[in-house]
XYZ file of C-alpha atoms in Angstrom:
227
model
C 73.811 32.177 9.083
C 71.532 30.055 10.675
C 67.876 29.365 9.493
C 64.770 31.406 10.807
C 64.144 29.553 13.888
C 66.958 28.048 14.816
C 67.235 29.174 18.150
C 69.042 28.122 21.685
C 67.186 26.200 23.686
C 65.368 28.199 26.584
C 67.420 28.161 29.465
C 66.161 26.506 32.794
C 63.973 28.206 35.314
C 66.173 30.055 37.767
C 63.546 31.568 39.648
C 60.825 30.380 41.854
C 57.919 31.806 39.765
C 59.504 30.670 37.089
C 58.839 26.700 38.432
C 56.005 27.772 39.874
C 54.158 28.761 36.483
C 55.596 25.168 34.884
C 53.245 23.296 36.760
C 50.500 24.751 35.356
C 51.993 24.516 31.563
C 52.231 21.821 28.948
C 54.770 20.184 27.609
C 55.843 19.508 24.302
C 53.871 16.370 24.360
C 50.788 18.124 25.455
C 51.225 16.768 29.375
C 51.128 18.269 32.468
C 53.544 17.937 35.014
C 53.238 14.918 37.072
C 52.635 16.663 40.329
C 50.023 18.467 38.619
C 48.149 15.432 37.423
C 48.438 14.103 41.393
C 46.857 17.154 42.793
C 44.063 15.793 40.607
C 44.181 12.252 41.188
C 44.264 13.344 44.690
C 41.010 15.376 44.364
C 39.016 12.566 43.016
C 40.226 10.038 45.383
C 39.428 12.447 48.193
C 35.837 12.920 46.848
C 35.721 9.472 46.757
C 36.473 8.853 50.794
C 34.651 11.600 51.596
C 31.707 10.543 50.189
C 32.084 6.650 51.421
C 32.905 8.479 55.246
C 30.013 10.267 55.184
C 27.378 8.369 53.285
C 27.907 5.060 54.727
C 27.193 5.676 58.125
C 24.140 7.806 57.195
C 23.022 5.146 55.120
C 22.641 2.953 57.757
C 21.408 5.202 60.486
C 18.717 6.194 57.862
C 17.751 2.573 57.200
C 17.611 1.942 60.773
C 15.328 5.100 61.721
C 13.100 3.939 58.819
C 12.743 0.597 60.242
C 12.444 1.431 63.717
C 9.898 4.324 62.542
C 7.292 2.184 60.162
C 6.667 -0.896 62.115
C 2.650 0.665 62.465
C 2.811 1.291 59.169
C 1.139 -1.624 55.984
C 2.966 -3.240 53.212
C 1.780 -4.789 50.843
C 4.810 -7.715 51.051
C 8.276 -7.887 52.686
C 9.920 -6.808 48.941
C 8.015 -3.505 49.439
C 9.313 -2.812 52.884
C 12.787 -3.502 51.867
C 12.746 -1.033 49.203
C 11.277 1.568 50.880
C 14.345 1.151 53.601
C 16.811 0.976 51.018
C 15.066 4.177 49.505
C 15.330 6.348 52.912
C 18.775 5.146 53.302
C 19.886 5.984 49.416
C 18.463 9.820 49.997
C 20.970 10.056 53.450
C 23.507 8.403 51.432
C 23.544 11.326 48.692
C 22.744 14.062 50.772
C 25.593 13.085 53.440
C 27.890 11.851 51.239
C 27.954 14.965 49.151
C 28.116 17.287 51.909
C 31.410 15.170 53.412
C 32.863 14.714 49.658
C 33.301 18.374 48.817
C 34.547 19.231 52.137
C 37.217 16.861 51.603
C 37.792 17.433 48.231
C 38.789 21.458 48.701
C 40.826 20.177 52.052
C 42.804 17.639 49.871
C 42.991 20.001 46.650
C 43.839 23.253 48.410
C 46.489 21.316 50.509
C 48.110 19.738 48.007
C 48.294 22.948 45.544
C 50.063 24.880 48.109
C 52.597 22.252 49.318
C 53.281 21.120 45.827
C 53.738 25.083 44.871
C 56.052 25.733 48.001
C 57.976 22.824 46.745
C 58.290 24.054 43.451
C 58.976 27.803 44.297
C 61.469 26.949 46.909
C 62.843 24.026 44.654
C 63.034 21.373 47.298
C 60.734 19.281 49.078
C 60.055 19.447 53.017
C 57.942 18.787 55.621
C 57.968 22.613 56.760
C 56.062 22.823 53.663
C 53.538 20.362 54.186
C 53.029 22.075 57.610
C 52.485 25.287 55.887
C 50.058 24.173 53.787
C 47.778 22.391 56.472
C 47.804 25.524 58.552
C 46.820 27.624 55.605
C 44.176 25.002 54.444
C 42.966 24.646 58.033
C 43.035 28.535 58.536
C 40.642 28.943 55.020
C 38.604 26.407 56.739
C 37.963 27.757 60.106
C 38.190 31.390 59.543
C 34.397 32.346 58.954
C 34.690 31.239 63.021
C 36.862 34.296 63.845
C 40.174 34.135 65.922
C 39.086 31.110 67.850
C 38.271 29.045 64.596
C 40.900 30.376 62.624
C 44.130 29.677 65.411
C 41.762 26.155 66.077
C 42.065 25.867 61.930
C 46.305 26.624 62.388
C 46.454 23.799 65.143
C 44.112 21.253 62.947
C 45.804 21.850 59.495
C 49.524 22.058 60.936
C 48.660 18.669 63.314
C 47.348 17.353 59.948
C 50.059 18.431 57.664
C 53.096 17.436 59.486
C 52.076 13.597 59.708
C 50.939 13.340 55.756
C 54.454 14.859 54.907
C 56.306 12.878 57.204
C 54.543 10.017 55.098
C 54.965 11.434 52.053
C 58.723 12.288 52.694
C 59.012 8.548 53.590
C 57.757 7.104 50.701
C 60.031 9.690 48.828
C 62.907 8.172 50.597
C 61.834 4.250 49.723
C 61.713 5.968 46.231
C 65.109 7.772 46.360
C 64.300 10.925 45.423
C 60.863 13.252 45.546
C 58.976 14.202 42.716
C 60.780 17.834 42.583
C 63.785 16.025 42.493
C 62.677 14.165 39.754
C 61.571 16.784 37.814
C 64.589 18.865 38.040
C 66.432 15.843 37.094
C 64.677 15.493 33.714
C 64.380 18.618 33.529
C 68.020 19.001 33.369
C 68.601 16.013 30.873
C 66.218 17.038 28.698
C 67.600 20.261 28.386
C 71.158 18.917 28.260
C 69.915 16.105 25.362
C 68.012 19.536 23.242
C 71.625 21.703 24.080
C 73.424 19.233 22.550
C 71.213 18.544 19.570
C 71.415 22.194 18.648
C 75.195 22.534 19.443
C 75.263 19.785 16.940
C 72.806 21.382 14.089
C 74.968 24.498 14.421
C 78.013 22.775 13.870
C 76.586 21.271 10.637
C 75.452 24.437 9.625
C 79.044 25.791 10.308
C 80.043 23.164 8.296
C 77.804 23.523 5.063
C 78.125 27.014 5.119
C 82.472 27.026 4.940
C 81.861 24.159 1.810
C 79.486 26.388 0.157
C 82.016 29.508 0.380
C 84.882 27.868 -0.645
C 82.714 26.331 -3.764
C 82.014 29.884 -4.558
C 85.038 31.032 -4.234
C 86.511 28.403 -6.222
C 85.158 29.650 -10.015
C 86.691 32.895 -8.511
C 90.133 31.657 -8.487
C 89.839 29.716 -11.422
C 88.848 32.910 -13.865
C 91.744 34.957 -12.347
C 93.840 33.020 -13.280
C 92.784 32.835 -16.847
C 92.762 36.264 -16.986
């Protein structure tokens, strides 16, 4: 028989939970999926614009109002005045920026979780599903609103969603295949390349095991016919 262990390699998903919970596993070398590690590489550069969108321009409002506001008041030199501009604009900065770069940080991160889990679950990659999940993400957005915020939300997050996968599917096809594709493609010859290893193991086993039984049963035949 074969050693403890020495199993079949598990089958592939064949259900959309199935990929669904793969994105948030491992893999034998300790990696998450690849659309996993975008959703996050997404979420940072999001936080990233968001901040920039919303800092910069309160940055130099702030620095004007400051300006405009403290021409009565005394310095004691130009250096002094300067900082204490760049100062008032540095507090709108952080305090803007932050409030824009979290916004868009759940927007981007929500969106992307649910079109990359449609994709998985329903095993190919559309723009319906990028529509889905801007009208989702816009409805979470808006709904504390009530109806009128929440259909607004729909109409903002679809009107958003559709464009971004039309780009997305775009730079897919420049690619020639999407990332699901991809990953059901090495998916598939990886578990063709660990199907064959195995098939080949357990014909060496096979193997060993017939020469060891007809070593035994050699001595066998031997003493009988001494006997």
């Amino acid at each position: 028989g074969a050693p403890a262990g020495f199993t079949r390699p598990a089958p592939l998903p064949q259900t959309g939970w199935e990929r669904l919970s793969e994105l948030w596993r491992r893999d034998e070398k300790q990696q998450y999926p690849e659309e996993t590690v975008n959703i996050v590489k997404s979420a940072f550069t999001a936080g990233l614009v968001g901040w920039l969108y919303g800092g910069l321009p309160a940055f130099v409002s702030a620095r004007k109002a400051f300006i405009e506001s403290s021409h009565g008041e005394i310095f004691q030199n130009r250096a002094e005045a300067v900082h204490s501009a760049h100062r008032a604009g540095l507090r709108s900065f952080i305090r803007y920026g932050w409030r824009w770069s979290w916004r868009v940080t759940a927007f981007a991160t929500i969106f992307n979780v649910v079109s990359t889990g449609l994709s998985a679950y329903r095993d190919k990659t559309t723009i319906s599903n990028f529509a889905a999940a801007g009208a989702f993400t816009g409805a979470l957005f808006r709904m504390h609103l009530g109806l009128q915020g929440l259909v607004g939300g729909i109409v903002f997050g679809t009107a958003f969603g559709v464009p971004a996968g039309g780009l997305l599917m775009a730079m897919y096809g420049l690619a020639g295949e999407t990332l699901q594709e991809k990953r059901s493609r090495e998916r598939r010859e990886l578990y063709e390349q660990k199907l064959a290893e195995w098939q080949s193991k357990l014909n060496m086993i096979e193997i060993l095991g017939q020469t060891e039984n007809n070593t035994q049963g050699r001595p066998e035949m031997e003493t009988a016919k001494e006997m």
